[in-house]
Short mmCIF file of C-alpha atoms in Angstrom, two decimals:
data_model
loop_
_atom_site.label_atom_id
_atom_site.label_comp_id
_atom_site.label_asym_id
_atom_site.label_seq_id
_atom_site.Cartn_x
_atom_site.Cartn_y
_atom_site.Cartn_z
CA UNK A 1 -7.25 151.70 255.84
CA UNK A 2 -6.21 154.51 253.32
CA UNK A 3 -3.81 155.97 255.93
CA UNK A 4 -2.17 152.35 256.54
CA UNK A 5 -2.22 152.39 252.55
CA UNK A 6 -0.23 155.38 252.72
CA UNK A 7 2.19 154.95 255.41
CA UNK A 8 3.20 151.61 253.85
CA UNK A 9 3.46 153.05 250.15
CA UNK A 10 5.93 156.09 252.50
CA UNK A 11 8.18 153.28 253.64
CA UNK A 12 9.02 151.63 250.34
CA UNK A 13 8.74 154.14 248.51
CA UNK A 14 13.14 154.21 247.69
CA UNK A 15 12.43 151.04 246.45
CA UNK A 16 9.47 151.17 244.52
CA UNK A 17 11.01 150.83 241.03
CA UNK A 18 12.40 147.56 242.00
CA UNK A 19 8.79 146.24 243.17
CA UNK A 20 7.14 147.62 239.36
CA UNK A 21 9.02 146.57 236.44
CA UNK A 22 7.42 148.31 233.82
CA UNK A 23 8.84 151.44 234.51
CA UNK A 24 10.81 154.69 232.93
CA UNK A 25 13.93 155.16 234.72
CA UNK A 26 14.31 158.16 236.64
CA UNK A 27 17.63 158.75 238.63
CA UNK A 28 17.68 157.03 241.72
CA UNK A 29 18.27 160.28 244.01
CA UNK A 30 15.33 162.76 245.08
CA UNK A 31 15.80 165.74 243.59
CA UNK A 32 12.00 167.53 244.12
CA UNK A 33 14.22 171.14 242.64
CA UNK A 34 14.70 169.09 239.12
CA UNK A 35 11.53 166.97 239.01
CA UNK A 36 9.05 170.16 240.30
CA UNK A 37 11.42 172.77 237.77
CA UNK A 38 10.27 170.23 235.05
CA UNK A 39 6.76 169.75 235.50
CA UNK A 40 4.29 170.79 232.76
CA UNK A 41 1.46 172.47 234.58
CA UNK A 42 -0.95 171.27 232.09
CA UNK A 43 -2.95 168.29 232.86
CA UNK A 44 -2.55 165.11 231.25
CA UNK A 45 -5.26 163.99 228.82
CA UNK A 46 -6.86 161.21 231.05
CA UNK A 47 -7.67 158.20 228.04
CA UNK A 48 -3.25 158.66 227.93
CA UNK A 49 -3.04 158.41 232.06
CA UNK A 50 -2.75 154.32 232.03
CA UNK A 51 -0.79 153.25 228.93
CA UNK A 52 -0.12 149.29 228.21
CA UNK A 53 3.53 149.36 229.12
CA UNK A 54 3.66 150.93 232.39
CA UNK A 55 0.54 149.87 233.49
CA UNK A 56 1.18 147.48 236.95
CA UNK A 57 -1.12 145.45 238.91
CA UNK A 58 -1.88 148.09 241.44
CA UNK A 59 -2.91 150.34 239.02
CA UNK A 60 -5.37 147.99 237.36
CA UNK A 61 -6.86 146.57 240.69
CA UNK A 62 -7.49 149.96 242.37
CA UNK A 63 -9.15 153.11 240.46
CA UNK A 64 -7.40 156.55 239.75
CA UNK A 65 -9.64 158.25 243.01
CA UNK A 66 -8.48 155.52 245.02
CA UNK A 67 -4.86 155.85 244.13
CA UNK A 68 -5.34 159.76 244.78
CA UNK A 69 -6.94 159.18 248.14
CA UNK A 70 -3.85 157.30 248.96
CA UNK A 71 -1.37 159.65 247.67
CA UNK A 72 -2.79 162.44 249.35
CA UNK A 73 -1.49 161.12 252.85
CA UNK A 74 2.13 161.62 251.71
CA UNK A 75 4.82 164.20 251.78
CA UNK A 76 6.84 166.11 249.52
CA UNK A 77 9.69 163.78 249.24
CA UNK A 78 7.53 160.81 248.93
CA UNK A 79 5.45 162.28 246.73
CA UNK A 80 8.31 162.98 244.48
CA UNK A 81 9.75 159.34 244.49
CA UNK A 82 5.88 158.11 243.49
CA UNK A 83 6.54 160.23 240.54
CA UNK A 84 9.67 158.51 239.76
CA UNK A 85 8.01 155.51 239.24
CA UNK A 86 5.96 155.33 235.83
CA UNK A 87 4.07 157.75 233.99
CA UNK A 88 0.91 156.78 235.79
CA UNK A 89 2.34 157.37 238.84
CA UNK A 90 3.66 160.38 237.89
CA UNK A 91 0.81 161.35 236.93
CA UNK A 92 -0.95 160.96 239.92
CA UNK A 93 1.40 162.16 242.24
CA UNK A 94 1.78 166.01 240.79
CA UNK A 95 -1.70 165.94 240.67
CA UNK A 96 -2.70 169.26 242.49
CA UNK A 97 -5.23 167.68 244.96
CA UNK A 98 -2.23 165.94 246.85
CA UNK A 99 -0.24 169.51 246.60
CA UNK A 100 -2.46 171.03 249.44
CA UNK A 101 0.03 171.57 251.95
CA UNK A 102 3.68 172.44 250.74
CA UNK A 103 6.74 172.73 252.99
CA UNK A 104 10.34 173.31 251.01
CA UNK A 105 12.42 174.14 254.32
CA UNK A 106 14.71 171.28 253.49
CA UNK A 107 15.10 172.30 249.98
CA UNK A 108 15.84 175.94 250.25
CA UNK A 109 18.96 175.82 249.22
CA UNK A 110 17.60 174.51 245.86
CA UNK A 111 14.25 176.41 245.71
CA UNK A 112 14.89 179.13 242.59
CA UNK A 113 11.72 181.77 241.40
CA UNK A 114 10.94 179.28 238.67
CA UNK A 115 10.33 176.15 241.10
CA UNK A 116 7.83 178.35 242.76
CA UNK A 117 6.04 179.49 239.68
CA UNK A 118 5.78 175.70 238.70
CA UNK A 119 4.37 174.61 242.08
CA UNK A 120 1.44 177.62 241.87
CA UNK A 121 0.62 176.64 237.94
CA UNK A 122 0.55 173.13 239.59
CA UNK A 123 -1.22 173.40 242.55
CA UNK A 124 -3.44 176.54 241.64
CA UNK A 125 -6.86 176.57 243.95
CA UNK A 126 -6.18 173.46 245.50
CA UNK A 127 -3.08 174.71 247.63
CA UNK A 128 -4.04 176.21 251.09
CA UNK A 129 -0.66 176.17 252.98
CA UNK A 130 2.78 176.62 251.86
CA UNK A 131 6.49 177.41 253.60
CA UNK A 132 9.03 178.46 252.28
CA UNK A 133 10.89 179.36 255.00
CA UNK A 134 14.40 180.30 254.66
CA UNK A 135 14.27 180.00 250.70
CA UNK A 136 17.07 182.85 249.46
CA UNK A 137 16.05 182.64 246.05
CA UNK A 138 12.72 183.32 246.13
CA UNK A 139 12.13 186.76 245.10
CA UNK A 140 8.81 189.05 244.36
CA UNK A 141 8.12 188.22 240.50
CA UNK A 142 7.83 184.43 241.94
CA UNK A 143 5.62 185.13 244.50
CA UNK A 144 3.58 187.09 242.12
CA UNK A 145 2.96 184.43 239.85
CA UNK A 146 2.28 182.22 242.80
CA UNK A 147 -0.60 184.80 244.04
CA UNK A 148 -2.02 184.84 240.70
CA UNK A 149 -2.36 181.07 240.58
CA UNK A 150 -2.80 180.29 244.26
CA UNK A 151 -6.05 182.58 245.12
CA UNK A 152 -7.05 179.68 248.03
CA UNK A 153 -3.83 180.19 249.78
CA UNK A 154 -4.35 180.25 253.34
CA UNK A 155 -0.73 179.84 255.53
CA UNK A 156 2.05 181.53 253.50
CA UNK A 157 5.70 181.54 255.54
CA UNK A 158 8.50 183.42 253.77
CA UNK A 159 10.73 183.67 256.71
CA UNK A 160 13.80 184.65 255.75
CA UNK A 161 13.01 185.00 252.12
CA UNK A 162 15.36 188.27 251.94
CA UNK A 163 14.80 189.14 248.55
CA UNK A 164 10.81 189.55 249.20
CA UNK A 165 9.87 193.16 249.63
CA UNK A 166 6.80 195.28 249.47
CA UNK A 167 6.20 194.48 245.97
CA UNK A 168 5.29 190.66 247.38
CA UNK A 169 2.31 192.13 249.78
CA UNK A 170 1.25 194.01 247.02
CA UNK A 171 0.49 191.26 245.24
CA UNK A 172 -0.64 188.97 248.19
CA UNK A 173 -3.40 191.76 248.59
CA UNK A 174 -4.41 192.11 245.14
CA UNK A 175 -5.49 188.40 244.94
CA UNK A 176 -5.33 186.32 248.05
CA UNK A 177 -8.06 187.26 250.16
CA UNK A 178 -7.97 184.35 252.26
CA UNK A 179 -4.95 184.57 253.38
CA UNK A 180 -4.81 183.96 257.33
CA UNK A 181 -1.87 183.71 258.80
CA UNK A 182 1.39 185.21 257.01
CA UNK A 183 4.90 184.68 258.25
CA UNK A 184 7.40 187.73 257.11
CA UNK A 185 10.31 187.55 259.99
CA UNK A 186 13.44 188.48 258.53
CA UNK A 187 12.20 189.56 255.32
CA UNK A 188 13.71 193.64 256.45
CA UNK A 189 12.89 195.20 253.19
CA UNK A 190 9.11 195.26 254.55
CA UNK A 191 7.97 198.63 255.30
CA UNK A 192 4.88 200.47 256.27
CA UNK A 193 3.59 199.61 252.70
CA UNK A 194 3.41 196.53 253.06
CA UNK A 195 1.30 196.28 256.21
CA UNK A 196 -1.06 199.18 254.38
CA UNK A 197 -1.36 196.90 251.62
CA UNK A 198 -2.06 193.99 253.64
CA UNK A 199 -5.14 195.40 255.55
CA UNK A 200 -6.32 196.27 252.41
CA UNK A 201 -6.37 193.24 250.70
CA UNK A 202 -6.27 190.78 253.59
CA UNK A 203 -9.43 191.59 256.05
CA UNK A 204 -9.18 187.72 257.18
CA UNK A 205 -5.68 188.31 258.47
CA UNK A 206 -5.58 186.25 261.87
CA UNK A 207 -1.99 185.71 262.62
CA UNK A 208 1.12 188.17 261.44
CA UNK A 209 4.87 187.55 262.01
CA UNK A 210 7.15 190.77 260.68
CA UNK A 211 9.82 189.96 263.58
CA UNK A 212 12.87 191.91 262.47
CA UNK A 213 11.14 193.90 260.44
CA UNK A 214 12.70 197.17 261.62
CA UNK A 215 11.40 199.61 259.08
CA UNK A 216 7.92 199.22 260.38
CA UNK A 217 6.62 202.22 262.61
CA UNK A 218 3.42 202.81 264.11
CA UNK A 219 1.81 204.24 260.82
CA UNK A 220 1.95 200.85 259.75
CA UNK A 221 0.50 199.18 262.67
CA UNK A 222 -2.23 201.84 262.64
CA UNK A 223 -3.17 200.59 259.03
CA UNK A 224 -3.26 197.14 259.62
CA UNK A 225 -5.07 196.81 262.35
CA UNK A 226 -7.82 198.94 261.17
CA UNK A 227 -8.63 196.59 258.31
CA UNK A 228 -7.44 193.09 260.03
CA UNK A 229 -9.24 193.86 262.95
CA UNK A 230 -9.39 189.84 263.92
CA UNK A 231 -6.08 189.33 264.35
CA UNK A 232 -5.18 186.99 266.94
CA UNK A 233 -1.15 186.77 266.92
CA UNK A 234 1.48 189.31 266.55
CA UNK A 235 5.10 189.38 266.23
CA UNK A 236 6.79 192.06 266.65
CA UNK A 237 10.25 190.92 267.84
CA UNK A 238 13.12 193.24 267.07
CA UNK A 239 10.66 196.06 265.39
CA UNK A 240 12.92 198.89 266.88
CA UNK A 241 10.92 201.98 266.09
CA UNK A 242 7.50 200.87 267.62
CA UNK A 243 6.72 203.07 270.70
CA UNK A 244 4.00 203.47 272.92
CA UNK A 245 1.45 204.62 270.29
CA UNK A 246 1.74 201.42 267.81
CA UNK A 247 0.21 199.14 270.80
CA UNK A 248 -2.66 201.64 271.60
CA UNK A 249 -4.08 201.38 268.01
CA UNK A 250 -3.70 197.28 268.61
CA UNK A 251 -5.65 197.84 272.05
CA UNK A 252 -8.23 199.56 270.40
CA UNK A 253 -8.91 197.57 267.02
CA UNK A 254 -7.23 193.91 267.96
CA UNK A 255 -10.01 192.45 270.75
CA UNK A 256 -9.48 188.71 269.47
CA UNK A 257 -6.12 188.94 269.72
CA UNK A 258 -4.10 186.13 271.73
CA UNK A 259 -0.85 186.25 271.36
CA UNK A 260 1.96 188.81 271.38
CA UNK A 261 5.27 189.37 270.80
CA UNK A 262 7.65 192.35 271.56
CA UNK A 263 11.11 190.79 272.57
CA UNK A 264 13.50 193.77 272.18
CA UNK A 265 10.98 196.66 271.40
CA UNK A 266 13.20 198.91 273.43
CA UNK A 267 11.07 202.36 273.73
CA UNK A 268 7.88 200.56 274.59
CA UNK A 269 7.11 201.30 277.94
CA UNK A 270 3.96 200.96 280.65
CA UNK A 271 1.98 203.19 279.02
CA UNK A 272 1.12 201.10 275.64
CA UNK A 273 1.37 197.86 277.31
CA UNK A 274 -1.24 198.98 279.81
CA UNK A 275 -3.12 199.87 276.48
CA UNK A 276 -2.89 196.04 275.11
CA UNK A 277 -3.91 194.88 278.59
CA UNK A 278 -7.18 196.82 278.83
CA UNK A 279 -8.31 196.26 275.11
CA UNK A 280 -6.88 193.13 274.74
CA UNK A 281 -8.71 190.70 277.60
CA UNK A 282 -8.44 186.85 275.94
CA UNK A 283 -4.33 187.61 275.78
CA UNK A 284 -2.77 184.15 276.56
CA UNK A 285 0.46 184.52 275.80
CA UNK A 286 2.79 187.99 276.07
CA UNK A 287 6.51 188.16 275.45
CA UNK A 288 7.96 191.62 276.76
CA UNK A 289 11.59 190.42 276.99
CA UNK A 290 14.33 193.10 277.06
CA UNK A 291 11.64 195.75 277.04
CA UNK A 292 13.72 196.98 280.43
CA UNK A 293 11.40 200.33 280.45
CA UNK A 294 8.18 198.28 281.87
CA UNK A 295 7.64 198.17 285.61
CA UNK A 296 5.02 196.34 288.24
CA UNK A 297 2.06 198.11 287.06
CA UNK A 298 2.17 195.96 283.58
CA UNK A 299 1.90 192.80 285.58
CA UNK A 300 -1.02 194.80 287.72
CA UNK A 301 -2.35 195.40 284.47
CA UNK A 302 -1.98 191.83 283.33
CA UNK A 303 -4.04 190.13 286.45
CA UNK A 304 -6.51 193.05 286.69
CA UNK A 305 -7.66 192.22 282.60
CA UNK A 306 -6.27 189.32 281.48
CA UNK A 307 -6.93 186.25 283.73
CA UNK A 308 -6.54 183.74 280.60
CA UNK A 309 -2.87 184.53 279.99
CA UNK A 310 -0.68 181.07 279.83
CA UNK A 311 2.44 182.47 279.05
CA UNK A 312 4.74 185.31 279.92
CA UNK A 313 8.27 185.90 279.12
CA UNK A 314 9.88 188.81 280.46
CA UNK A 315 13.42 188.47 280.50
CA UNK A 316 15.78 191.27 281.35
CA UNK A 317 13.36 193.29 282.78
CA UNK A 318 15.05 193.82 285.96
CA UNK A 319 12.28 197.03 286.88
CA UNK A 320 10.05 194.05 287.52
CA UNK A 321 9.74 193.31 292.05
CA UNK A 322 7.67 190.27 294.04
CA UNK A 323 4.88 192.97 294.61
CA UNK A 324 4.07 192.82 291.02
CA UNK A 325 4.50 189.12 290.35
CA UNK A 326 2.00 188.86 293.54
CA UNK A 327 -0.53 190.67 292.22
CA UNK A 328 0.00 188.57 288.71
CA UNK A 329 -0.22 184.72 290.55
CA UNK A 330 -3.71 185.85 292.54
CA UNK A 331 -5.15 186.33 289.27
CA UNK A 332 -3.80 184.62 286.82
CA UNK A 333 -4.42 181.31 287.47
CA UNK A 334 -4.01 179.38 284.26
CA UNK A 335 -0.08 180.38 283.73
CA UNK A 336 2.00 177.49 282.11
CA UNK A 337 5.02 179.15 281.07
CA UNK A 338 7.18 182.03 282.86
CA UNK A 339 10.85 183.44 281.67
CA UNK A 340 11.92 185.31 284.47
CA UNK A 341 15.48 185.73 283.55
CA UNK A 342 17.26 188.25 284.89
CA UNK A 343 14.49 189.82 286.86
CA UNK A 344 17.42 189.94 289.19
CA UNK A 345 14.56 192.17 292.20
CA UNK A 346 12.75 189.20 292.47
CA UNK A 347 13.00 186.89 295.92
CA UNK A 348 11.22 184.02 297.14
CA UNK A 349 8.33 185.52 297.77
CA UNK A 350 7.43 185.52 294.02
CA UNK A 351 7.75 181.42 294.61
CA UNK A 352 5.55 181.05 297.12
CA UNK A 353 2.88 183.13 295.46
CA UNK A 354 3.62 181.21 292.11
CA UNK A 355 3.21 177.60 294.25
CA UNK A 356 0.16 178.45 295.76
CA UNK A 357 -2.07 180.44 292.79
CA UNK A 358 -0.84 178.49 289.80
CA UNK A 359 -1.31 174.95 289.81
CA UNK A 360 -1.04 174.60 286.27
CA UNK A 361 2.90 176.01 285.78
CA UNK A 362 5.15 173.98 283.85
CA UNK A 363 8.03 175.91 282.79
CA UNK A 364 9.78 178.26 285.13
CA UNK A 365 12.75 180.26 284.51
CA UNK A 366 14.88 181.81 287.48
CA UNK A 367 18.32 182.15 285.35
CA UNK A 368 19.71 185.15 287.19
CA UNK A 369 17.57 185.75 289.64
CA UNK A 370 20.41 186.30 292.73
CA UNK A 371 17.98 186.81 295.47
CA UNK A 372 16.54 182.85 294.93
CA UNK A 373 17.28 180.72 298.00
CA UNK A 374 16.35 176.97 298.73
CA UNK A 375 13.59 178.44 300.74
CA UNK A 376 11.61 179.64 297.61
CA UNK A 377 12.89 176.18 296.19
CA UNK A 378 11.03 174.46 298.97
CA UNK A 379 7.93 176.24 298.50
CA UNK A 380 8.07 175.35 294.85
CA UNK A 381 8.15 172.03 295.41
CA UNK A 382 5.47 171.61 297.78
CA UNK A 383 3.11 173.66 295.58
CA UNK A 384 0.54 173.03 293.52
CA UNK A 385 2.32 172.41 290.34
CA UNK A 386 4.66 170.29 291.55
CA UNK A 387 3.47 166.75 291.25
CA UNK A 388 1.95 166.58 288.13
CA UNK A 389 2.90 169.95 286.24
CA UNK A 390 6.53 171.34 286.81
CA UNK A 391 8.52 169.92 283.74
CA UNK A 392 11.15 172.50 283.47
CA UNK A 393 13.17 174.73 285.81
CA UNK A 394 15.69 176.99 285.04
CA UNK A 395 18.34 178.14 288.48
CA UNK A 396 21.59 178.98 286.39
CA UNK A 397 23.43 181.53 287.82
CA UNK A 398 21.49 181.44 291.12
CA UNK A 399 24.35 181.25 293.55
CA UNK A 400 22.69 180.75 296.63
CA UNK A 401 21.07 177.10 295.32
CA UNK A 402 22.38 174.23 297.41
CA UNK A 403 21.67 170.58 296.83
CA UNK A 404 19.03 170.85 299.62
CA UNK A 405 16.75 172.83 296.64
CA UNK A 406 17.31 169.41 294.54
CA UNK A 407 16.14 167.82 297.86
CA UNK A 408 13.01 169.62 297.11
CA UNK A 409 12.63 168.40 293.64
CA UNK A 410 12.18 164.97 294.15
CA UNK A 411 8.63 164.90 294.37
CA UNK A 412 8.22 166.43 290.92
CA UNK A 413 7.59 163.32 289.33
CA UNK A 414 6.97 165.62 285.77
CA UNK A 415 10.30 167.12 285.54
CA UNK A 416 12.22 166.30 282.79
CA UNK A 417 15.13 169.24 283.24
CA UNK A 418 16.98 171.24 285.39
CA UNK A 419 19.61 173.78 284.91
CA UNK A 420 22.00 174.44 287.03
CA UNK A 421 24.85 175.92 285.18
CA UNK A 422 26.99 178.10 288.04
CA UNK A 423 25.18 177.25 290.53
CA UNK A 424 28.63 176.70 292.65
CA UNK A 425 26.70 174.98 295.72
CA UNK A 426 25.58 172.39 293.73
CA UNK A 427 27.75 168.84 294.17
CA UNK A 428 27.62 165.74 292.07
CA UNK A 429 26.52 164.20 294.98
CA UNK A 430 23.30 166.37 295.26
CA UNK A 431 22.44 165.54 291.58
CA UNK A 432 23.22 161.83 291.85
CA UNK A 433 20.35 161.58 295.07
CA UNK A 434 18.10 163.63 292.50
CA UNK A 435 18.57 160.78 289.96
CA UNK A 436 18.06 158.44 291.87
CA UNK A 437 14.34 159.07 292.26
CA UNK A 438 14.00 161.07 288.89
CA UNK A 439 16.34 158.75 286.54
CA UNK A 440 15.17 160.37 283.29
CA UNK A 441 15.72 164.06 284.25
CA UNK A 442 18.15 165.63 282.31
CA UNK A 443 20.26 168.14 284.32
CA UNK A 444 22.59 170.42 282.83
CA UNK A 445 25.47 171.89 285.02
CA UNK A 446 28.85 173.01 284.96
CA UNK A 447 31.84 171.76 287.29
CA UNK A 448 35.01 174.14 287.29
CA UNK A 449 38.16 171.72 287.05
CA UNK A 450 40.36 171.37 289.93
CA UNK A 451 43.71 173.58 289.49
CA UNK A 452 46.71 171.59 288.60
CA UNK A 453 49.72 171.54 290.87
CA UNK A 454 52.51 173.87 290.12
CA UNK A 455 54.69 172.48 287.97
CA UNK A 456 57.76 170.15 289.15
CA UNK A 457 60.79 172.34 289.57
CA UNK A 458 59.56 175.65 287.66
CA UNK A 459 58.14 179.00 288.61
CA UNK A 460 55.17 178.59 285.99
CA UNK A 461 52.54 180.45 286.99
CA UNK A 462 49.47 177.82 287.51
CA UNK A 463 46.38 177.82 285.16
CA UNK A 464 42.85 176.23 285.43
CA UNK A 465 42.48 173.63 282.65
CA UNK A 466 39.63 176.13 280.67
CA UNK A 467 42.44 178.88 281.11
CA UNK A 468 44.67 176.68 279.41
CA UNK A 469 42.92 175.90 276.69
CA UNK A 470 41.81 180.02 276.14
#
């Protein structure tokens, strides 16, 4: 009843001064940057909350807990609207209880340091997540303040907050011990300090993201993962300098850990990935795309330890053959997801093994792969996953696809897309018979246009449409 409360008060809420009377007039747009820079963090004496001229009807028939129960089911925007609409509501609506969870991605532009510090005075214990992803203007005396006041904090993302450096982890350390998961992608001024000061301060530490983070070596994986021992995701996209030696300190000290990410970690080769895979046995989900040093014996390493992984992406790594994507499908039997792009060795024999071990597969990349025929196709679609699983498959740039592979498809009554970008055997014909028993698929392909004629009576040199336009 609360909720329905709620989601009605959401979808009036632009016109809620019209429906009370007995209101202050705010201005009519949403601003949360002006109304949250002027809030007064202290609390309201309550005899004051409910005065006789903007007291309403709803206000006298329900009590204040009531109200807050209510309020507590909406979002930032509608939140600040509610607050727009009398003193009482106002009241009511910055109150912190209803400021638990925080997300300012479509204000960033406005966020400043001082709309921060007035959200943590605010909020204080009562806020346990907050994002402020992509907020430029958020720097480390703002986040300072905000650990100071917001010692509950659980979920903190500063994802592309540029200006935050070590200084912010520092202080993240020094008085939010709860913290749990902590999202620092972008952020490049991060350094080894950071993650020291992190482990430090931060022993509940389950999820990390320092993608892009390129100052980071293995001296400061060593130190976290020695005091956030439970960590359970890692991203380490685009952290250049790790090697070999960063992933055998998280072999040794991460067991819990579940997910991990090391798109573009170019010098990381067998040897440390072996490491994660024999320390590292309830990994679910591994991204090694564009590590183009690894070879079969990771994916032997993969089905020998972990047998629980979901999800593996490893694109451009063209080392990669169908005896090591065998060995993978016999043993892991609970894959979902696989981005095989550009493994350009494999052939359909990594199909058939894939249609007959893993019958839970719904997303399959082949962009690439130049060796795929409608054979492996064919297998595909008579495997396992086909029926009820297979949502996605990707054959771009497979050049020996034919519309007898779509043929195959048509049983896969879960597929909602297909790409087939220059796939040159492909016809419109072929995808119109695919339609025609999968009408909401959405396939995405690419038809060269026919060259013009020469020109009447002139020696013009003749030009596809695209080459025109280039």
């Amino acid at each position: 009843m609360l909720l329905r409360l709620a989601m009605l008060l959401k979808m009036f809420s632009p016109t809620l001064d019209k429906c009370f009377p007995n209101t202050i007039q705010y201005p009519s747009t949403v601003d949360p940057h002006v109304l949250v820079r002027n809030w007064d963090y202290r609390s309201s004496p309550p005899g004051r909350m409910f005065s006789n001229s903007d007291e309403a009807v709803i206000n006298k028939k329900l009590p204040k807990e009531l109200l807050l129960r209510i309020f507590s089911f909406l979002d930032v925007v509608t939140l600040c609207r509610c607050a727009q609409v009398s003193r009482a509501w106002n009241v009511l609506a910055l109150d912190g209880s209803n400021w638990q969870r925080i997300d300012l991605f479509d204000f960033q532009r406005d966020i400043e340091g001082r709309v921060v510090e007035n959200i943590s005075k605010r909020c204080g214990g009562f806020l346990r997540k907050l994002s402020l992803r992509g907020c430029l203007g958020v720097g480390d005396n703002a986040l300072r303040t905000f650990a100071q006041n917001c010692r509950n904090i659980e979920v903190l993302n500063l994802n592309g907050c540029t200006k935050t450096t070590d200084a912010t982890c520092t202080s993240l350390s020094k008085f939010c011990s709860k913290l749990r998961h902590l999202d620092l992608a972008s952020c490049t001024s991060i350094t080894n300090m950071s993650l020291k000061a992190l482990s430090e301060g931060c022993p509940l530490l389950e999820q990390l993201n320092i993608s892009w983070c390129d100052q980071v070596t293995k001296d400061g994986i060593q130190a976290l993962v020695r005091g956030c021992g439970g960590l359970k995701a890692l991203f380490l996209k685009g952290c250049t300098q790790l090697e070999d030696e960063a992933l055998k300190y998280i072999g040794a000290h991460c067991p819990e850990l579940v997910t991990l990410n090391l798109q573009t970690c170019l010098q990381i080769t067998d040897e440390g990935l072996i490491t994660i895979c024999r320390g590292c046995h309830k990994l679910q989900s591994l991204c090694a795309s564009g590590c183009s040093n690894i070879t079969d014996a990771i994916l032997n390493a993969l089905g020998q330890n972990c047998p629980r992984l979901r999800i593996l992406e490893v694109a451009r790594c063209s080392q990669l053959t169908d005896v090591g994507f065998t060995t993978l499908a016999r043993n892991c039997h609970e894959l979902e997801k696989m981005d095989l792009e550009e493994c350009v060795q494999i052939t359909d024999s990594t199909l058939i093994q894939l249609s007959i071990h893993c019958p839970r597969l719904q997303v399959l990349s082949l962009s690439h792969c130049e060796l795929i025929t409608d054979d492996g196709i064919r297998h595909l679609g008579n495997g396992a996953c086909a029926h009820d699983q297979l949502e996605v498959i990707e054959l771009d740039n497979c050049p020996l696809i034919t519309d007898a592979s779509l043929e195959h498809l048509k049983s896969c009554h879960s597929l909602e897309r297909i790409e087939l970008y220059d796939c040159q055997q492909i016809t419109r014909a072929g995808i119109k018979r695919l339609r025609t028993h999968l009408p909401n698929i959405k396939v995405h392909a690419y038809f060269a246009p026919v060259t013009p004629p020469p020109s009447v009576g002139g020696s013009r040199q003749r030009f596809c449409r695209c080459c025109i336009i280039l």
